[in-house]
Coordinates of C-alpha atoms in Angstrom, one line a residue:
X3 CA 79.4 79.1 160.6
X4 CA 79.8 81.0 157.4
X5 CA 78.9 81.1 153.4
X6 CA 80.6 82.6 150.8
X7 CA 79.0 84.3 147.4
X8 CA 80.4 82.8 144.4
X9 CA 77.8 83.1 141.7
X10 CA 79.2 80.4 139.5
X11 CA 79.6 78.1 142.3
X12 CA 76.1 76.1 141.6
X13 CA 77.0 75.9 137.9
X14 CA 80.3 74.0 138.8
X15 CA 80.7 70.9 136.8
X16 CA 83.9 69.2 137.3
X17 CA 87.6 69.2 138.1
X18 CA 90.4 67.3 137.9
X19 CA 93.0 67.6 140.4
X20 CA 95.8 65.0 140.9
X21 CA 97.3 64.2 144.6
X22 CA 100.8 62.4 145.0
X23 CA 100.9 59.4 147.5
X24 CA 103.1 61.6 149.2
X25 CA 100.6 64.7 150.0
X26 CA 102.1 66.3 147.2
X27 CA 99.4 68.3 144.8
X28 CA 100.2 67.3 141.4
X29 CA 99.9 70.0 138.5
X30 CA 96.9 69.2 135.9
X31 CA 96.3 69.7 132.0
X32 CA 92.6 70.0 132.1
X33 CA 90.3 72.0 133.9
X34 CA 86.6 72.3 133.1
X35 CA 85.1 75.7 134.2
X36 CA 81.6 76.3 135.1
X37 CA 79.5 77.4 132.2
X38 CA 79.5 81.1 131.4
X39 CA 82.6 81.6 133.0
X40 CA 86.4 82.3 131.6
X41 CA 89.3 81.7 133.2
X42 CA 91.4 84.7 130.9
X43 CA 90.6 87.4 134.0
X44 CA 94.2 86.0 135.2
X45 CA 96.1 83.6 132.7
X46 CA 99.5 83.7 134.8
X47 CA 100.2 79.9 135.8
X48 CA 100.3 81.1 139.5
X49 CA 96.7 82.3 139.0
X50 CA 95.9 78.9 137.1
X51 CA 97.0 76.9 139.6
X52 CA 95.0 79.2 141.9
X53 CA 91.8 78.2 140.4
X54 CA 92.6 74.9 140.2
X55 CA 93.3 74.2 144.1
X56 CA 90.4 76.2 144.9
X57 CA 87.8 74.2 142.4
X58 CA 88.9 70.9 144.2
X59 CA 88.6 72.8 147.6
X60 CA 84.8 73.5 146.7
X61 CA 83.7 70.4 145.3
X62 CA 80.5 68.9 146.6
X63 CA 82.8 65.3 147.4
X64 CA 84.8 66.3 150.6
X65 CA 88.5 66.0 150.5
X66 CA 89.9 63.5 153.3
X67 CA 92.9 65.4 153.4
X68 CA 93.1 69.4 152.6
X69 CA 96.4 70.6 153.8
X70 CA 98.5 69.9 151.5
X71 CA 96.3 71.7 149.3
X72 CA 96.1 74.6 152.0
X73 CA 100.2 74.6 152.0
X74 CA 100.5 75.3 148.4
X75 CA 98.2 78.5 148.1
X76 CA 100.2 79.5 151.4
X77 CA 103.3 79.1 148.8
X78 CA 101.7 81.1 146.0
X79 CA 101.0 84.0 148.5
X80 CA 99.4 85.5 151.6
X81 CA 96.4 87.1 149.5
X82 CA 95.8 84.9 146.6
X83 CA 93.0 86.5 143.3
X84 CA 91.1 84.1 142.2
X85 CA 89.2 85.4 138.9
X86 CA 86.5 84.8 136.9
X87 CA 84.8 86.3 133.9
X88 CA 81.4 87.7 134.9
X89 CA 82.0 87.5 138.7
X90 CA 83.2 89.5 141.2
X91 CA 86.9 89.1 142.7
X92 CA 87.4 86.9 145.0
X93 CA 90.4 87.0 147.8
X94 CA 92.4 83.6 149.1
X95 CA 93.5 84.8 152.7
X96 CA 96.0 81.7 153.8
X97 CA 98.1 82.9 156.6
X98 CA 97.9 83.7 160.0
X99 CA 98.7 87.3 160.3
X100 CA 96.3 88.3 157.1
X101 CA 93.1 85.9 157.8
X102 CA 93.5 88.0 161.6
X103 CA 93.6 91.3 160.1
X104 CA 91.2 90.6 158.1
X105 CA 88.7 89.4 160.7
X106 CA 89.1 92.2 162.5
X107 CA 89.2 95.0 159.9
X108 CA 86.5 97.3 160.0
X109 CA 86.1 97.7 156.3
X110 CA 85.5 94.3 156.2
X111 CA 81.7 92.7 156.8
X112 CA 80.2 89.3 156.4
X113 CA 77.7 88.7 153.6
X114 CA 74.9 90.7 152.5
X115 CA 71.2 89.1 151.3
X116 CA 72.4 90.4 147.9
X117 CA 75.4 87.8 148.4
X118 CA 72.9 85.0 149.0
X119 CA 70.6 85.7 146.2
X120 CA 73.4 84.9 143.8
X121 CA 74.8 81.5 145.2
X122 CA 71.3 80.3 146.6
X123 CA 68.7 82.0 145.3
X124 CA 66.1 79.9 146.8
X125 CA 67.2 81.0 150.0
X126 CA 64.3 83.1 150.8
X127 CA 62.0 80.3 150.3
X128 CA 63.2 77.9 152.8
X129 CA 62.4 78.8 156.3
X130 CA 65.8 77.6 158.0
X131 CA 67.9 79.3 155.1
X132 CA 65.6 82.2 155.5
X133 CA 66.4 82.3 159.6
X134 CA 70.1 81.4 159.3
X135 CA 71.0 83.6 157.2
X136 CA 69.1 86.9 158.1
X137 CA 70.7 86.0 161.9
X138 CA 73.1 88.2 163.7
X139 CA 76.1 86.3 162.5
X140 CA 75.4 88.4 159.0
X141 CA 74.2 91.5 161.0
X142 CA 76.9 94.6 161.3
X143 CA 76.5 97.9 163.3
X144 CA 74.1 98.5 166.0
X145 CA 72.0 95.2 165.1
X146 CA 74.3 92.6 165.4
X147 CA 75.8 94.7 169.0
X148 CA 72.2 94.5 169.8
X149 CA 71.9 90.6 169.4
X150 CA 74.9 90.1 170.7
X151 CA 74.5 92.1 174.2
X152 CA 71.4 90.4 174.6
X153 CA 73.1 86.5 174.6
X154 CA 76.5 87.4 176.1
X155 CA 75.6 87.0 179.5
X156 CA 74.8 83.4 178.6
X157 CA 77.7 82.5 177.0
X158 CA 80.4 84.7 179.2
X159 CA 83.3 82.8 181.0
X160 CA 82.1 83.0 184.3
X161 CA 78.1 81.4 183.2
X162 CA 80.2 78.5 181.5
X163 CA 82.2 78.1 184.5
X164 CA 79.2 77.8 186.8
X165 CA 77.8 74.8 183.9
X166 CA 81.1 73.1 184.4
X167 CA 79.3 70.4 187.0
X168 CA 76.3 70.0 184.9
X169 CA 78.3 69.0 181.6
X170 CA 80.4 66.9 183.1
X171 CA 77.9 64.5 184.5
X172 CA 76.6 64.1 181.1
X173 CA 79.8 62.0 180.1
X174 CA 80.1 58.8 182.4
X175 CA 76.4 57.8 181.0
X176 CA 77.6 58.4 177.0
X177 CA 80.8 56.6 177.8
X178 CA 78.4 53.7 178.6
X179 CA 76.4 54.0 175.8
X180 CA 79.5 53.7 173.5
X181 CA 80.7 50.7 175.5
X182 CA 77.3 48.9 175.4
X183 CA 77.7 49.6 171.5
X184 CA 80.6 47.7 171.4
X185 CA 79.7 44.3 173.3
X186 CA 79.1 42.8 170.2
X187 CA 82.6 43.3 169.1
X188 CA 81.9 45.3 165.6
X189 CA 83.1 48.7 165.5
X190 CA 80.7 51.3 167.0
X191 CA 80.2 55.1 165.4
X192 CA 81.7 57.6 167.5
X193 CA 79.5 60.5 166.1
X194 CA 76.3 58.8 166.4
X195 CA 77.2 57.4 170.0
X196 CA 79.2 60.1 171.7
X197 CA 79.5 63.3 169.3
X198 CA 75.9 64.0 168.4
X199 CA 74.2 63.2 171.8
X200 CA 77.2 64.6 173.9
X201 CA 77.2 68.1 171.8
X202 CA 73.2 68.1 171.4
X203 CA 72.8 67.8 175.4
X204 CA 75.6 70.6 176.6
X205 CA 73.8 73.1 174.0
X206 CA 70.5 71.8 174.6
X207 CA 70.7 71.9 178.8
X208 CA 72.0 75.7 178.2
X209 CA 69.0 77.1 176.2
X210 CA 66.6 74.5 178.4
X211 CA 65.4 71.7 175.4
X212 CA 64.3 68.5 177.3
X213 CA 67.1 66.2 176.1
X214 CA 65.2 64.0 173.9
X215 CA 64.7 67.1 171.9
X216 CA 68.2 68.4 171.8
X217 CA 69.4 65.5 170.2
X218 CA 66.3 65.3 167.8
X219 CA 67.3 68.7 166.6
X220 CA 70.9 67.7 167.2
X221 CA 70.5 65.0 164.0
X222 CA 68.8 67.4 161.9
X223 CA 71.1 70.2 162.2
X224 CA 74.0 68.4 161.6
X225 CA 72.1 67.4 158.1
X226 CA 71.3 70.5 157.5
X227 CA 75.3 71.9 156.9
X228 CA 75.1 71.8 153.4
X229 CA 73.3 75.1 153.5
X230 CA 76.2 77.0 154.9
X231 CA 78.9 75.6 152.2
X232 CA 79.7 77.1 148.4
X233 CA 78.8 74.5 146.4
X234 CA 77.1 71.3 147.4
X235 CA 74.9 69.2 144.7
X236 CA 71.5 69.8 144.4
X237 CA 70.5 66.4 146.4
X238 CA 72.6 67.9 149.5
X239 CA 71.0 71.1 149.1
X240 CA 67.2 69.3 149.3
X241 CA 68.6 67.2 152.1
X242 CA 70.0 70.3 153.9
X243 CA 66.6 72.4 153.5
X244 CA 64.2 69.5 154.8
X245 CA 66.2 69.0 157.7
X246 CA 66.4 72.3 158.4
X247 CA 63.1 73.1 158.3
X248 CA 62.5 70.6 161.1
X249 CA 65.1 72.5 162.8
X250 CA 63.1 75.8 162.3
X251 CA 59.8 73.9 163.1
X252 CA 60.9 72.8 166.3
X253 CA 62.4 76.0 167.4
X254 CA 59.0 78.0 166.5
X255 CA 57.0 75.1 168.8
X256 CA 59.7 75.6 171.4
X257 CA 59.3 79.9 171.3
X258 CA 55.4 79.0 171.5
X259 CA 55.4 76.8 174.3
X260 CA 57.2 79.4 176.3
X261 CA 55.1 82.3 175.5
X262 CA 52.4 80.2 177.1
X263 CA 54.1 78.9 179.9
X264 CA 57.6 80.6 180.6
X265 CA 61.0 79.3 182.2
X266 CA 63.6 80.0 183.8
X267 CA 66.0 79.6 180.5
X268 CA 67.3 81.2 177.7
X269 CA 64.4 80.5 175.3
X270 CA 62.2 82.2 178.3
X271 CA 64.8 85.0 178.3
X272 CA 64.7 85.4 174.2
X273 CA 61.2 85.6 173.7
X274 CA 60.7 88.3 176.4
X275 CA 63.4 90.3 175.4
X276 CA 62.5 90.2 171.4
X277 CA 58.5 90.9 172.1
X278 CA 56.3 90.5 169.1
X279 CA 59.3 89.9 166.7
X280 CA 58.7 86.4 166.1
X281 CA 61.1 86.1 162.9
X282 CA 64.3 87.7 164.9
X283 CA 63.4 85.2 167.7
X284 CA 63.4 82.1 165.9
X285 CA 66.8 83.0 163.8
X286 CA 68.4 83.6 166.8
X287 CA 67.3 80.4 168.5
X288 CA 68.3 78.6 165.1
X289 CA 71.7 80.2 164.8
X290 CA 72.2 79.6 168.8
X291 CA 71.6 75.7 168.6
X292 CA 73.4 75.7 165.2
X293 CA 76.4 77.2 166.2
X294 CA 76.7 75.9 169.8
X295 CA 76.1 71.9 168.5
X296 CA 78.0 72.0 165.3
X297 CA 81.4 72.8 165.6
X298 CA 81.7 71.0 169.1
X299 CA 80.0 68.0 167.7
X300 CA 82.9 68.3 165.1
X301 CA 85.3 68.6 167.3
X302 CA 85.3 65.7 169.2
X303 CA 85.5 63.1 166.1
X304 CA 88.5 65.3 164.7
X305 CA 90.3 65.8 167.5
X306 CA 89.2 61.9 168.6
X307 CA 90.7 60.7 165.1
X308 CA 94.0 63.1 165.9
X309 CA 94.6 61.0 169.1
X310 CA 94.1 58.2 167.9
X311 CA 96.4 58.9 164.2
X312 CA 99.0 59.8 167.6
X313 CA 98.9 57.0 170.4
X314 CA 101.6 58.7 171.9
X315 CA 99.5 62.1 172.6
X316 CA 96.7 59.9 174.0
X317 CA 98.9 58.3 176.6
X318 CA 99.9 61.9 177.5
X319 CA 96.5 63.6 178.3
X320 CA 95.4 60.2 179.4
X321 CA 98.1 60.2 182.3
X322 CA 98.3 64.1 182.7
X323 CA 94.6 65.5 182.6
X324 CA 96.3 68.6 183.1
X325 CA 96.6 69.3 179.2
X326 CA 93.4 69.1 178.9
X327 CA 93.0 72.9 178.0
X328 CA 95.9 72.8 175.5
X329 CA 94.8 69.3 174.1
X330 CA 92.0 71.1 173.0
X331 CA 93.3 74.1 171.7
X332 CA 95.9 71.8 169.8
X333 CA 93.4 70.1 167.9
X334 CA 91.7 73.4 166.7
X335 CA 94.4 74.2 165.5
X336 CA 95.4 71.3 163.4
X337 CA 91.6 70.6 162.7
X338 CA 89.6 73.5 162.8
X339 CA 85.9 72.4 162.3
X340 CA 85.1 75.8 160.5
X341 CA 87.8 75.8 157.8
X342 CA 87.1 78.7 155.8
X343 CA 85.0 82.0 157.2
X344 CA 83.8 84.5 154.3
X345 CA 83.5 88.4 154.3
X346 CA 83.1 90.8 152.1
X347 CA 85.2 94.1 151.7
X348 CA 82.7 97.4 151.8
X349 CA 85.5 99.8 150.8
X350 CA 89.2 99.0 149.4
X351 CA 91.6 97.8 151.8
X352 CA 95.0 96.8 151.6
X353 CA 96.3 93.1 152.9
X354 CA 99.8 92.2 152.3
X355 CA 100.5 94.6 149.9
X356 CA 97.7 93.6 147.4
X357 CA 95.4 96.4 146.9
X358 CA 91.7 94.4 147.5
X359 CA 88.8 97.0 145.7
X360 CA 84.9 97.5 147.6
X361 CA 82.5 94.7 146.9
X362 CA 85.4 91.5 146.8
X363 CA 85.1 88.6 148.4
X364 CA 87.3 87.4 150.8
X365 CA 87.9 84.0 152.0
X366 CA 89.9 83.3 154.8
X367 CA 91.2 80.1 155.1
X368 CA 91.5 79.4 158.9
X369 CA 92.0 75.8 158.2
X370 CA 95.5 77.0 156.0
X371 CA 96.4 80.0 158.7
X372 CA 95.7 77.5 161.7
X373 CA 99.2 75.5 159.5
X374 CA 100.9 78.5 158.9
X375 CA 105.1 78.0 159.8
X376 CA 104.9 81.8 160.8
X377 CA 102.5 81.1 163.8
X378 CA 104.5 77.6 164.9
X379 CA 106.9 76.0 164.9
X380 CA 106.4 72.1 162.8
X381 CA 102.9 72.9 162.3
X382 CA 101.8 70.1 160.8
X383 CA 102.8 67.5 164.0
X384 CA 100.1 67.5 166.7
X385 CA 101.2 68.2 170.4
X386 CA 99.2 68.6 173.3
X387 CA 101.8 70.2 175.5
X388 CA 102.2 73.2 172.2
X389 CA 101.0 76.5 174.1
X390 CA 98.5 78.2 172.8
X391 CA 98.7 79.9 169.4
X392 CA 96.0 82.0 169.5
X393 CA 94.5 80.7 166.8
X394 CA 91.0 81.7 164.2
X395 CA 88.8 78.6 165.0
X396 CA 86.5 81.0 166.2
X397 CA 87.1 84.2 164.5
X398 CA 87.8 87.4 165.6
X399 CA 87.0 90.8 165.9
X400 CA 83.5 91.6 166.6
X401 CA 81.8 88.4 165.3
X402 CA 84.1 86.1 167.6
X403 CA 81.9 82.8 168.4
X404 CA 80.3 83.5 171.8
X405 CA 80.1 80.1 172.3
X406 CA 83.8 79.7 172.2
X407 CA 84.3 78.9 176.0
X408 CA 81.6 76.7 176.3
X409 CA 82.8 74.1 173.1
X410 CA 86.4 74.9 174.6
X411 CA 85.0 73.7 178.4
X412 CA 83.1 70.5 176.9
X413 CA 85.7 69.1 175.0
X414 CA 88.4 69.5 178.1
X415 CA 86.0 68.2 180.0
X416 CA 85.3 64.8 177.3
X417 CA 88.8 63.5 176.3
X418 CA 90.8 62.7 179.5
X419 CA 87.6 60.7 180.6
X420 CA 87.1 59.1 176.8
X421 CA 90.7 58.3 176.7
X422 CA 91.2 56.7 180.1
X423 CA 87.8 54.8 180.1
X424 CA 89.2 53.6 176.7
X425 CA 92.7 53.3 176.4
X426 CA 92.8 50.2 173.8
X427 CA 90.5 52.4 171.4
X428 CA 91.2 51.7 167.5
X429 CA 90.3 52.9 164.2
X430 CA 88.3 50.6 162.7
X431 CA 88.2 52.5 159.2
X432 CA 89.0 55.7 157.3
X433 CA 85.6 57.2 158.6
X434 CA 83.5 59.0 156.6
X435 CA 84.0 63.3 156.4
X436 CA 80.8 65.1 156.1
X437 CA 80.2 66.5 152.6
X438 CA 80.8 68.9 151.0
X439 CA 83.0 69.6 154.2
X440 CA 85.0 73.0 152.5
X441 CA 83.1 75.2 155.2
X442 CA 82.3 72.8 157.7
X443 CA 84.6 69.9 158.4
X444 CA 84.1 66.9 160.5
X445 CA 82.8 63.5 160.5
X446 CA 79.7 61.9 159.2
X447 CA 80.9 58.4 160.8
X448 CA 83.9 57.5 162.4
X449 CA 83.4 53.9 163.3
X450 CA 86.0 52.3 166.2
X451 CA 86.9 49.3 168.2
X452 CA 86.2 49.5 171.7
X453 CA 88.1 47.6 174.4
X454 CA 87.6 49.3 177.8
X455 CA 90.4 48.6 180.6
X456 CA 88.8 45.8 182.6
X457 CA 86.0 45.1 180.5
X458 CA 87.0 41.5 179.5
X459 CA 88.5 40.5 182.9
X460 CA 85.9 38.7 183.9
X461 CA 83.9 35.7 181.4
X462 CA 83.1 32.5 181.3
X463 CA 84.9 32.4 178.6
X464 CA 88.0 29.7 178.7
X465 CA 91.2 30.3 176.1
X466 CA 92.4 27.9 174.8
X467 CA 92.9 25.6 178.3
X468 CA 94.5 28.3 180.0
X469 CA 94.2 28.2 183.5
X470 CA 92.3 31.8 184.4
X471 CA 92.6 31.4 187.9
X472 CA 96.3 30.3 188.3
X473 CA 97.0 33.4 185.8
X474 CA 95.4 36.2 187.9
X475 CA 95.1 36.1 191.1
X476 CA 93.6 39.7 191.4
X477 CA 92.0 40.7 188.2
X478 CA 91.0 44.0 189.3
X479 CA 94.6 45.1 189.8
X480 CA 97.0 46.2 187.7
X481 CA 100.5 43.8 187.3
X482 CA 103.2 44.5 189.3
X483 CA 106.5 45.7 187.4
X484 CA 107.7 43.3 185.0
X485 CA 110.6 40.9 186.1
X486 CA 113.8 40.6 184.4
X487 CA 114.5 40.1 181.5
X488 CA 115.4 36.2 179.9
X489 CA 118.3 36.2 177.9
X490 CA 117.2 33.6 175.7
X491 CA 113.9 35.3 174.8
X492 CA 114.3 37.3 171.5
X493 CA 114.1 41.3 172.8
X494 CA 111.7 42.1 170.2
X495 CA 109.0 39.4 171.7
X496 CA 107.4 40.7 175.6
X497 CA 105.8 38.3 178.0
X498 CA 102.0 39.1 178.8
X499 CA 103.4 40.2 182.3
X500 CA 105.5 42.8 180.7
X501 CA 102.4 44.1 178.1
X502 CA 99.8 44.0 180.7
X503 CA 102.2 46.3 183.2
X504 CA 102.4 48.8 180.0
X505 CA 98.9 49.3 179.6
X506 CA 98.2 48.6 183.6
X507 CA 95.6 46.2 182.9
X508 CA 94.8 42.7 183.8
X509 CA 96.9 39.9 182.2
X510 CA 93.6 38.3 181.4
X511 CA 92.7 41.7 179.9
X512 CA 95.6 41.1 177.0
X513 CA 95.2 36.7 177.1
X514 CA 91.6 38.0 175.5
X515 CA 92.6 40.5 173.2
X516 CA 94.9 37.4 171.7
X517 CA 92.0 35.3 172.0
X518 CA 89.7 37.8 169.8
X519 CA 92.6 38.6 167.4
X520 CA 92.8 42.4 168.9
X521 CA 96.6 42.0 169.6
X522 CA 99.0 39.5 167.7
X523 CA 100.9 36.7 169.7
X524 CA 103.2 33.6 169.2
X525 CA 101.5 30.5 171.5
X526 CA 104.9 29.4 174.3
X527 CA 103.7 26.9 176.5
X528 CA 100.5 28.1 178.5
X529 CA 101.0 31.7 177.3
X530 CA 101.8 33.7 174.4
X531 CA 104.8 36.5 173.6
X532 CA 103.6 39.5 172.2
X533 CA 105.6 41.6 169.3
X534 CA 107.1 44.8 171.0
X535 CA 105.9 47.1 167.8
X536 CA 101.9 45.5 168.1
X537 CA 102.5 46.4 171.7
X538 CA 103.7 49.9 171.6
X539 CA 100.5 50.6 168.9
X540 CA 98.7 49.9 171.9
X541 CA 100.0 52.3 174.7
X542 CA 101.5 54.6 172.4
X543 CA 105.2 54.5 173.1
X544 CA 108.4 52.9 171.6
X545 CA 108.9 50.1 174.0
X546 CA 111.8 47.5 174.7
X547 CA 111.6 44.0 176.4
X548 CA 113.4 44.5 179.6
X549 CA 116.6 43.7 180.3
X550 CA 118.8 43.1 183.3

């Protein structure tokens, strides 16, 4: 979780940016710059377009789509200036091999206070802003190694091992509550069923917040993002800061409680380590739950809205668990849920040839270097079997995430189980991305249709005069491989014996998803034939009808 400086960000009025139905960004005659601002620093086109791509970037309405956007600065450079009148540079890192050396150059730091007071001057006044921001994630030197010693041995690989048990038994009861969501038949929210509680409960468990807590804070933090982006609107800042300060408020009652009556957990741990220093404590328990919720909670409605964008990957971690690890690496790659992470140069330093002087800004765009040709190979096709690229989505250098293993460990753990218990799962909708969303992407709702294998075997429910019994004879089984094919059938039509050996469900499983209107179906007799293409949508294959 980071935030940039850009002084004119808050005075941004508008922009007009064209996209082509085909991804394509389309070039633009007018741009309107923020008051008090030139854009003569730089009047090459290269550098015009620059600013134009960025100012639809930073927006307060979040951009459903941002790599084509991404891909083009790529094409105008490595290290692309972006220049304004009467602020300081700033820096466009977009590939791989520069957004790494930058994270992990020593001349290079994250923001300063002094940073802060020009984008968000209020800052100071607003407790959570006020705890976030002075936390170790903006700490250098011998304070931030100080910080960070002290919550390693929480967060190390062999602690989130041992939690590996724990986390997993949180699933099967929030797989339940998104199934008991959907008995009505409307679309149920993913990230207000599964994402939010899920995320809330695995960081919450680890720093020992009784659950109904966790995801009480859970809510507000994920309200509260707005404070970490460039330029959100002034109603998303005042949403941001009152949610945060229940955030705050609840971590300061939580530090209390245990002073009087310690634990055996990290809160226990943090207060007696940080003594009297009440104000270190409680940014470090903020940034602790803000970090270790946000990005995880993130990252199962992207990589959720990835498999489901690509049936084909869902039928392959749902039949081979196994790339579970890489599934999950995969998708922070193509969907990193911290897009851009901001530093500041303290001395002149040189990336890609471009000389960069002290006191620039530089934004690395981790979303764009995750897409980058030079680190694989088709880069914008997600694949679950791709081997790890090694990849920014949570940093580098000496302010790596320390939570990295555990987010990595929960989501492995989540999607095989998601996607088996749910293997008819649809979109039902575009979703809704958080906003702004330039630092911080995910979802703020990503409603679906839920049809769990088995769950409408048994009803009381008749069809049409079909005759249940006579159809299945064991509903709890899956069919048996379909017989052969009937030459006078059209091959692009499959029986319900052939669809339901496909999905391995019931056959009264798919005679209700026809009934409902889930799956499309010509009426033959006492049974229906099934379009191939509807029925490779549904178990994410190219299929044929069987022949001889």
């Amino acid at each position: 979780m980071r935030v940039c400086s850009l002084p004119w960000a808050r005075q941004m009025t508008s922009v007009r940016v064209r996209t082509h139905p085909n991804g394509d960004v389309a070039p633009v005659t007018a741009l309107t710059l923020p008051a008090g601002l030139s854009g003569n620093a730089d009047s090459s086109p290269g550098s015009a377009e620059a600013k134009r791509l960025f100012l639809r970037l930073v927006r307060p309405r979040p951009e459903g789509n941002p790599y084509p956007l991404y891909a083009r600065l790529r094409e105008l450079g490595p290290v692309v200036p972006v220049h304004f009148t009467g602020a300081a540079p700033r820096y466009l890192i977009t590939t791989f091999a520069e957004c790494s050396s930058m994270l992990r150059d020593d001349a290079v730091r994250p923001l300063s206070e002094e940073h802060f007071d020009e984008t968000y001057p209020a800052w100071r006044r607003q407790v959570f802003a006020h705890s976030l921001l002075r936390s170790m994630a903006f700490r250098s030197g011998a304070d931030h190694r100080f910080d960070r010693a002290m919550l390693a041995k929480h967060f190390s690989p062999r602690s989130t091992a041992a939690r590996r048990e724990e986390i997993a038994k949180l699933i099967p009861p929030l797989l339940d509550r998104l199934e008991r969501g959907a008995t009505s038949g409307e679309p149920v929210d993913v990230e207000r069923e599964l994402a939010v509680p899920y995320s809330a409960l695995v960081i919450g468990r680890l720093m020992g917040i009784p659950d109904v807590q966790a995801m009480r804070i859970g809510w507000a933090t994920r309200q509260s993002g707005p404070t970490l982006e460039l330029a959100p609107s002034p109603a998303q800042r005042q949403r941001a800061a009152e949610a945060g300060e229940q955030v705050w408020h609840e971590m300061s009652a939580l530090a209390a409680e245990r002073r009087l009556r310690p634990r055996d957990d990290l809160i226990t741990d943090l207060v007696s380590q940080y003594g009297p220093d009440h104000e270190r404590l409680i940014s470090s328990l903020v940034l602790l739950f803000s970090a270790g919720f946000d990005s995880p909670a993130s990252l199962i409605g992207l990589g959720l809205r990835l498999f489901l964008d690509n049936p084909e990957q869902a039928r392959l971690l749902r039949e081979n668990p196994q790339y579970a690890d890489t599934a999950i690496e995969e998708i922070l790659r193509c969907e990193p849920p911290v897009q851009v992470m901001f530093r500041v140069a303290i001395r002149e330093i040189t990336l890609a040839g471009v000389t960069i002087p002290p006191g620039s800004v530089l934004l690395g765009l981790v979303a764009s270097a995750s897409r980058d040709p030079a680190l694989v190979a088709d880069p914008d096709r997600f694949d679950v079997t791709r081997a790890p690229s090694g990849g920014l989505s949570f940093g580098g250098g000496a302010h790596y995430c320390l939570g990295a293993h555990l987010a990595r460990l929960s989501g492995s753990l989540l999607f095989p189980k998601l996607l088996r218990r749910f293997p008819l799962m649809q979109p039902a909708g575009a979703g809704a991305y958080r906003a702004p969303g330039l630092a911080l992407r995910g979802f703020e709702r990503l409603p679906v249709t839920v049809l769990p294998r088995g769950a409408l075997i048994r009803s009381d429910v008749r069809i049409g005069g079909l005759d249940e019994a006579a159809i299945d004879d064991d509903p709890t089984q899956p069919e048996a491989a379909p017989r052969r094919h009937d030459p006078r059938r059209p091959m692009n039509l499959l029986t319900v014996t052939e669809v339901a050996a496909m999905l391995r469900v019931s056959k009264m499983t798919i005679y209700r998803m026809v009934h409902v209107g889930r799956l499309p179906a010509r009426r033959v007799g006492q049974s229906y034939r099934i379009p191939a293409e509807a029925a490779a949508a549904l178990c994410g294959v190219p299929v044929r009808n069987q022949a001889g």
